[in-house]
Short mmCIF file of C-alpha atoms in Angstrom, two decimals:
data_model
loop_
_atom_site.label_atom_id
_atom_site.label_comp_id
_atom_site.label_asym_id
_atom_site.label_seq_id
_atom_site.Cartn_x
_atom_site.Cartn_y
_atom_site.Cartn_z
CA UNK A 1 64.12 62.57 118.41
CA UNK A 2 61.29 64.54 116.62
CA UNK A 3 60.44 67.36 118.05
CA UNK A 4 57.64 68.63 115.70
CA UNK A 5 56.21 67.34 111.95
CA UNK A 6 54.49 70.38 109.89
CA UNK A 7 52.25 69.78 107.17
CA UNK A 8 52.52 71.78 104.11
CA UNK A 9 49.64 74.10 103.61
CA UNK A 10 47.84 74.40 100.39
CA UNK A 11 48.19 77.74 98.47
CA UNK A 12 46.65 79.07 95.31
CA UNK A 13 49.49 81.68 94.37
CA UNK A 14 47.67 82.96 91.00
CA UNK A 15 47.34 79.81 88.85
CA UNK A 16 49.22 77.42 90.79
CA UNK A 17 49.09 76.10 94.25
CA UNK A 18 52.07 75.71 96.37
CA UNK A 19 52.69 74.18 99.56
CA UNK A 20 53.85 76.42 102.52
CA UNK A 21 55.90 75.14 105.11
CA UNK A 22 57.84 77.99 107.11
CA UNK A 23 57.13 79.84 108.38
CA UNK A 24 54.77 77.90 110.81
CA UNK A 25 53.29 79.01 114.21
CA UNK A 26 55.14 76.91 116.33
CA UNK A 27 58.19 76.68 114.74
CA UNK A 28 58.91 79.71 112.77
CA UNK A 29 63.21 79.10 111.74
CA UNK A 30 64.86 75.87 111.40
CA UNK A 31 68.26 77.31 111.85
CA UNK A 32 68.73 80.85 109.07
CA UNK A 33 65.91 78.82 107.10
CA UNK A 34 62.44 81.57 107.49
CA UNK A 35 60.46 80.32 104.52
CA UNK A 36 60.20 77.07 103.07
CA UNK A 37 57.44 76.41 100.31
CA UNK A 38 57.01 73.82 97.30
CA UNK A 39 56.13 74.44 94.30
CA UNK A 40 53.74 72.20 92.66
CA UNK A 41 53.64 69.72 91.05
CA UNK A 42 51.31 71.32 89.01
CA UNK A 43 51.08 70.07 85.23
CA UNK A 44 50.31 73.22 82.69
CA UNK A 45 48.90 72.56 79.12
CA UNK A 46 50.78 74.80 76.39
CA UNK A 47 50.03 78.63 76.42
CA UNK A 48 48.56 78.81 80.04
CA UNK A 49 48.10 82.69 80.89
CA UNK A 50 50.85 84.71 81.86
CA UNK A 51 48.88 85.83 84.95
CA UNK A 52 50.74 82.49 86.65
CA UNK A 53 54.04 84.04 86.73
CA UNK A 54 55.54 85.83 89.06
CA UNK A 55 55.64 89.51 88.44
CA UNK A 56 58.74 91.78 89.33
CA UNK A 57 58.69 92.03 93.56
CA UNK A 58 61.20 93.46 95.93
CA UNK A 59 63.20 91.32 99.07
CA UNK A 60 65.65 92.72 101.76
CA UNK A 61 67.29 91.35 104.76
CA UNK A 62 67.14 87.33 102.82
CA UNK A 63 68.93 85.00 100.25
CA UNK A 64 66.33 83.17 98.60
CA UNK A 65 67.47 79.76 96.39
CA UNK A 66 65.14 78.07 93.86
CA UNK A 67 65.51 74.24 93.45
CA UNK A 68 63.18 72.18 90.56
CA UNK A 69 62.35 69.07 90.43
CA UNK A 70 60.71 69.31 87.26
CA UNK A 71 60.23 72.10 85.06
CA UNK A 72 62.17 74.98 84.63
CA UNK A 73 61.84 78.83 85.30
CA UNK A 74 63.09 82.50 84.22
CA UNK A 75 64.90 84.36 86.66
CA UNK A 76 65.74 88.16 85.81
CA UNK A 77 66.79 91.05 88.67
CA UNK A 78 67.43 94.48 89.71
CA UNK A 79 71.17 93.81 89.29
CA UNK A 80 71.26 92.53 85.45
CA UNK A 81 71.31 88.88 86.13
CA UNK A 82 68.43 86.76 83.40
CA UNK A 83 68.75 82.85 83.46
CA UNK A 84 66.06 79.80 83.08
CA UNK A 85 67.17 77.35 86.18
CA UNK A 86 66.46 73.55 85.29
CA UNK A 87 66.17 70.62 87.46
CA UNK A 88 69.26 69.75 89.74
CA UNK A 89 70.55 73.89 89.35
CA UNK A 90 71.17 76.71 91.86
CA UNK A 91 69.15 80.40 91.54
CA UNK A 92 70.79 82.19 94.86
CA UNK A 93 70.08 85.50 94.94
CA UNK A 94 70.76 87.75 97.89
CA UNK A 95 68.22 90.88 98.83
CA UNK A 96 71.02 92.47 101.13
CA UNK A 97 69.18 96.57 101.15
CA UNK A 98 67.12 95.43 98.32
CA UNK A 99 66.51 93.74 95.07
CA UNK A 100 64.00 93.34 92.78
CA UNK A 101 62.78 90.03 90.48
CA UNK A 102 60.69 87.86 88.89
CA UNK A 103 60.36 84.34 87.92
CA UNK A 104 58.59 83.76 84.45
CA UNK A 105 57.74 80.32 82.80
CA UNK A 106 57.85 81.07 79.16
CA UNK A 107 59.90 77.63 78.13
CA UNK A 108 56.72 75.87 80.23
CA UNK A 109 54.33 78.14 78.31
CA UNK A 110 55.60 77.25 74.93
CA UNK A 111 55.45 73.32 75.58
CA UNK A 112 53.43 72.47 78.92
CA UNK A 113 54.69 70.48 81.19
CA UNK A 114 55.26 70.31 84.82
CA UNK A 115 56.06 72.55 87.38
CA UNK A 116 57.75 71.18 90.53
CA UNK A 117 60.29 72.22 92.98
CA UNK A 118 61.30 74.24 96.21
CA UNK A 119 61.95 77.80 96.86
CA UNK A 120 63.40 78.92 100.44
CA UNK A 121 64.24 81.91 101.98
CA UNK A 122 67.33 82.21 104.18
CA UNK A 123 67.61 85.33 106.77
CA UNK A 124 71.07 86.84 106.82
CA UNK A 125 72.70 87.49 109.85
CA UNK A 126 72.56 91.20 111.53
CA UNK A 127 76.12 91.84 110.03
CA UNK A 128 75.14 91.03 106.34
CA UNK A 129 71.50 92.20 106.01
CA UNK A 130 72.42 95.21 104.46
CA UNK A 131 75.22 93.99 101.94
CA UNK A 132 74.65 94.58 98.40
CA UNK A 133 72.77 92.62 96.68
CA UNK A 134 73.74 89.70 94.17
CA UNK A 135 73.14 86.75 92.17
CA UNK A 136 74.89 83.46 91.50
CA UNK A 137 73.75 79.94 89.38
CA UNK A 138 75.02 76.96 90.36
CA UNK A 139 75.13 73.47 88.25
CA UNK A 140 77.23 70.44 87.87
CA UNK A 141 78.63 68.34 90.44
CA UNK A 142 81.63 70.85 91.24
CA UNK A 143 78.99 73.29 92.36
CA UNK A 144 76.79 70.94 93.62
CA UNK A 145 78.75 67.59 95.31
CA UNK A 146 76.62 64.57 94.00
CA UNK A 147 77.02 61.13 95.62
CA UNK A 148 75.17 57.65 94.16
CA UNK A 149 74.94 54.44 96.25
CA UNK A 150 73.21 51.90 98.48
CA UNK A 151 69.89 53.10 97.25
CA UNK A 152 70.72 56.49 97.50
CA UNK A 153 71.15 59.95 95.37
CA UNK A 154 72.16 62.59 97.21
CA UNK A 155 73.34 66.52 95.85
CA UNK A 156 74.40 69.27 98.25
CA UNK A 157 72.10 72.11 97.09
CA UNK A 158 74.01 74.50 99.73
CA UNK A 159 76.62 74.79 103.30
CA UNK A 160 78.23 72.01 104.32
CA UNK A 161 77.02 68.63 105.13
CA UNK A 162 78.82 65.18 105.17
CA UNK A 163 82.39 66.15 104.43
CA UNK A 164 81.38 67.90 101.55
CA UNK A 165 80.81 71.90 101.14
CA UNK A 166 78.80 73.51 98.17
CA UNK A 167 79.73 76.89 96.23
CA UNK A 168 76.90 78.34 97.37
CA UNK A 169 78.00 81.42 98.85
CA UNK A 170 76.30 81.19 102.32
CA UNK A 171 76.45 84.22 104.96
CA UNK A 172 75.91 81.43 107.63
CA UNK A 173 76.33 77.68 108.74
CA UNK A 174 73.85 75.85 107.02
CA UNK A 175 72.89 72.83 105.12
CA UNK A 176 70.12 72.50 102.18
CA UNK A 177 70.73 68.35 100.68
CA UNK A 178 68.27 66.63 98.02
CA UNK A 179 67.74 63.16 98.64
CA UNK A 180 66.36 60.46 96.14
CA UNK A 181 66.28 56.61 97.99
CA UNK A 182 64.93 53.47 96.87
CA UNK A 183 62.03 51.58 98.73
CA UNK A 184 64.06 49.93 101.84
CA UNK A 185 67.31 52.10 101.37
CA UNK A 186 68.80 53.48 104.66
CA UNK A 187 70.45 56.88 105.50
CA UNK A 188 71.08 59.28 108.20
CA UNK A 189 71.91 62.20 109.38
CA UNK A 190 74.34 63.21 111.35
CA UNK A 191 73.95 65.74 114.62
CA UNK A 192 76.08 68.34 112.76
CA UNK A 193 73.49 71.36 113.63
CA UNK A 194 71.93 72.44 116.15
CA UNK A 195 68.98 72.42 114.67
CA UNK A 196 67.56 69.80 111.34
CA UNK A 197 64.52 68.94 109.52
CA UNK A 198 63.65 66.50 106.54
CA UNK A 199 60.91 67.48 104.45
CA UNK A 200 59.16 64.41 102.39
CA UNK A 201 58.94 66.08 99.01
CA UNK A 202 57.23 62.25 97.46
CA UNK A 203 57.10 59.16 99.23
CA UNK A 204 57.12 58.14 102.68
CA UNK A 205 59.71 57.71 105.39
CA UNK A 206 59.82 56.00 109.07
CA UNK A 207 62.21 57.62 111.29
CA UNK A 208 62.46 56.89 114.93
CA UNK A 209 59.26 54.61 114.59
CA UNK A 210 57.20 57.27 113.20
CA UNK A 211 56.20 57.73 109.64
CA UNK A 212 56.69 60.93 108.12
CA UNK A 213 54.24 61.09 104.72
CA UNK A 214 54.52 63.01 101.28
CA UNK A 215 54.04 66.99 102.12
CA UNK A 216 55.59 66.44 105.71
CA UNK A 217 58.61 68.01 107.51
CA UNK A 218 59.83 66.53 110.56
CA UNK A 219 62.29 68.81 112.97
CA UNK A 220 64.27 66.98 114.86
CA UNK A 221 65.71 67.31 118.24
CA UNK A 222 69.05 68.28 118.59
CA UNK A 223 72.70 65.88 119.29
CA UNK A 224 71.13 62.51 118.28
CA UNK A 225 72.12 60.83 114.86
CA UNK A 226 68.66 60.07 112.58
CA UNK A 227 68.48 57.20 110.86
CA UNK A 228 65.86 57.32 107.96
CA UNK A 229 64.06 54.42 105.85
CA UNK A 230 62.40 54.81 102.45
CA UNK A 231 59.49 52.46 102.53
CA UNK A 232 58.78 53.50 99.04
CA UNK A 233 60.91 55.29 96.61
CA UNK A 234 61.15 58.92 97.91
CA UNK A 235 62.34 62.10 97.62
CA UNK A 236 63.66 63.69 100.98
CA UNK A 237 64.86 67.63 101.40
CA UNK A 238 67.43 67.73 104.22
CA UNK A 239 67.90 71.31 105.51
CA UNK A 240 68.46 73.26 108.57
CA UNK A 241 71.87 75.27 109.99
CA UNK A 242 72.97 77.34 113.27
CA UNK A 243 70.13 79.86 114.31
CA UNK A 244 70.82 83.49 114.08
CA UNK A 245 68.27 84.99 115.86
CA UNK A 246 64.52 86.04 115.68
CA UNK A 247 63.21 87.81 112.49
CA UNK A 248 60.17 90.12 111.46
CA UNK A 249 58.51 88.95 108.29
CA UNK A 250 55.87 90.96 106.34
CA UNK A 251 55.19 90.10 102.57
CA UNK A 252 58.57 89.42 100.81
CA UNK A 253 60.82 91.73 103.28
CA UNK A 254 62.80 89.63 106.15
CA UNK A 255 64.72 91.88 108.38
CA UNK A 256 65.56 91.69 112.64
CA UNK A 257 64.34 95.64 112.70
CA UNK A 258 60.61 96.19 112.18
CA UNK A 259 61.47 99.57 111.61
CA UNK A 260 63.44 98.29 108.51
CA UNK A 261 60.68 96.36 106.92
CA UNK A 262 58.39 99.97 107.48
CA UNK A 263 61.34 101.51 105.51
CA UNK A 264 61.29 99.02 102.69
CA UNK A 265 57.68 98.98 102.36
CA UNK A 266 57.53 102.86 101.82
CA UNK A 267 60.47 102.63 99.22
CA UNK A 268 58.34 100.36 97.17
CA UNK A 269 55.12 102.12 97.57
CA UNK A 270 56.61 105.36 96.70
CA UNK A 271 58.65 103.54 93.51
CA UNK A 272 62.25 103.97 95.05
CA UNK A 273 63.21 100.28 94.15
CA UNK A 274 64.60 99.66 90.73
CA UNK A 275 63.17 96.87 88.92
CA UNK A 276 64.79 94.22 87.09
CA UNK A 277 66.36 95.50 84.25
CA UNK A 278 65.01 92.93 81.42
CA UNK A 279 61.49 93.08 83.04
CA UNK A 280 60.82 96.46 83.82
CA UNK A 281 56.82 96.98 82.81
CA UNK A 282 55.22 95.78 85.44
CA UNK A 283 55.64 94.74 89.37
CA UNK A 284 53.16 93.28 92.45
CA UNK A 285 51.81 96.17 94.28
CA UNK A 286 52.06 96.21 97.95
CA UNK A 287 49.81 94.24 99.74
CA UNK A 288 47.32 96.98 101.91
CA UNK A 289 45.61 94.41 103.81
CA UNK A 290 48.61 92.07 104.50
CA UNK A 291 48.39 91.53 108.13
CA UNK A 292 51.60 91.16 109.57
CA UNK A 293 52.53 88.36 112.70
CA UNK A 294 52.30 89.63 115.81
CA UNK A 295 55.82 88.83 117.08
CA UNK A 296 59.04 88.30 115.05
CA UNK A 297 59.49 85.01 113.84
#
């Protein structure tokens, strides 16, 4: 029933590490998902340096969604859009030929606090890669279905998963669910997709006689029902979808065509990418010893 578990990887991103878990070398996509890190938790003392933010940055060929636990986080874009996300919201933005952003933490700055959450990447399919680019925020439970029972707290962060169907607009089928259980509470998850995982954002989990620990994602083999058990109160990200296909991925640009990514990484060398429109006076240079994989993922 599980095919692979992946352990997140620690990463210091610039005053904050982070936990990468996709892409990973043997298993690069679960279903459109590409990219799959968590942030934090990190706890920040009031008027930590600004050199922790993210800085403006371009993406094509991807949707990317931010999800907090804790904390809360500036979004502003190439295409006018500026909104702090809080814990339970929606940031989906979709790169499409290109956008630009960053993600700031000036309410966290002014009070300290803690940072803590989960930011994926999701590869559009051939047909939409080059669509313009957008942004949409999400909150509330008409957004975001919310169900509450047997131990259990469960929102639908994005796609469709049991009998419910988020507002998220999605270019592909795909789930993204945030589970909360209580020690000894029960759930599972249905063989919907082709292809699942579960990542263990805090606690632990047994599933199919294995336990899966805090910073773990299990992938599951597909057509078989899993049945999970909290042994201790835990938070569980459910995600995965229908695959669409292998993808090149160098620094922030996901695309099927390497020749694309070579495009996009001139445009923002040479300055051709508009950047975000409230946060225009500075960006992240282009990485010129990023060594990209060998194969697409």
């Amino acid at each position: 029933m599980i095919d692979l578990v992946i352990d997140a990887r620690r990463r210091d991103i610039g005053g904050f590490e982070v936990g990468r878990v996709l892409p990973f070398a043997k298993r690069r996509m679960v279903g459109p998902f590409v990219f799959l890190d968590h942030m934090g938790p990190a706890s920040f003392d009031p008027n930590f340096p600004q050199s922790v933010d993210v800085r403006p940055h371009p993406h094509i060929g991807l949707s990317t969604l931010s999800y907090l636990f804790e904390g809360a986080m500036t979004h502003r874009d190439s295409v006018g859009s500026e909104i702090e996300i809080v814990p339970g919201e929606v940031n989906w933005m979709t790169a499409g030929s290109g956008i630009t952003h960053s993600e700031r933490f000036e309410t966290l700055r002014s009070q300290g606090g803690v940072m803590n959450g989960m930011q994926a990447w999701i590869a559009l399919p051939k047909e939409y890669e080059e669509m313009d680019p957008g942004f949409s925020h999400h909150a509330g439970s008409t957004d975001l279905p919310y169900y509450e029972g047997a131990g259990i707290k469960a929102r639908l962060i994005a796609g469709e998963a049991f009998g419910a169907k988020a507002s998220v607009p999605v270019h592909s089928p795909l789930f993204y669910v945030h589970w909360e259980l209580a020690a000894g509470a029960k759930a599972a998850l249905p063989a919907e997709y082709s292809e699942r995982a579960a990542y263990v954002s805090s606690g632990r989990m047994e599933v199919a006689g294995r336990v899966i620990e805090t910073a773990q994602m299990a992938v599951f083999a597909p057509g078989e029902t899993v049945v999970f058990e909290a042994l201790e109160p835990s938070v569980v990200m459910l995600l995965g979808g229908e695959p669409i296909g292998p993808r090149f991925i160098e620094w922030n640009f996901v695309s099927s065509s390497k020749d694309r990514i070579e495009q996009a990484k001139a445009d923002w060398r040479a300055g051709r990418m508009k950047l975000p429109d409230l946060d225009d006076g500075e960006f992240i240079p282009l990485p010129e010893d990023y060594t990209p994989p060998a194969s697409p993922l």
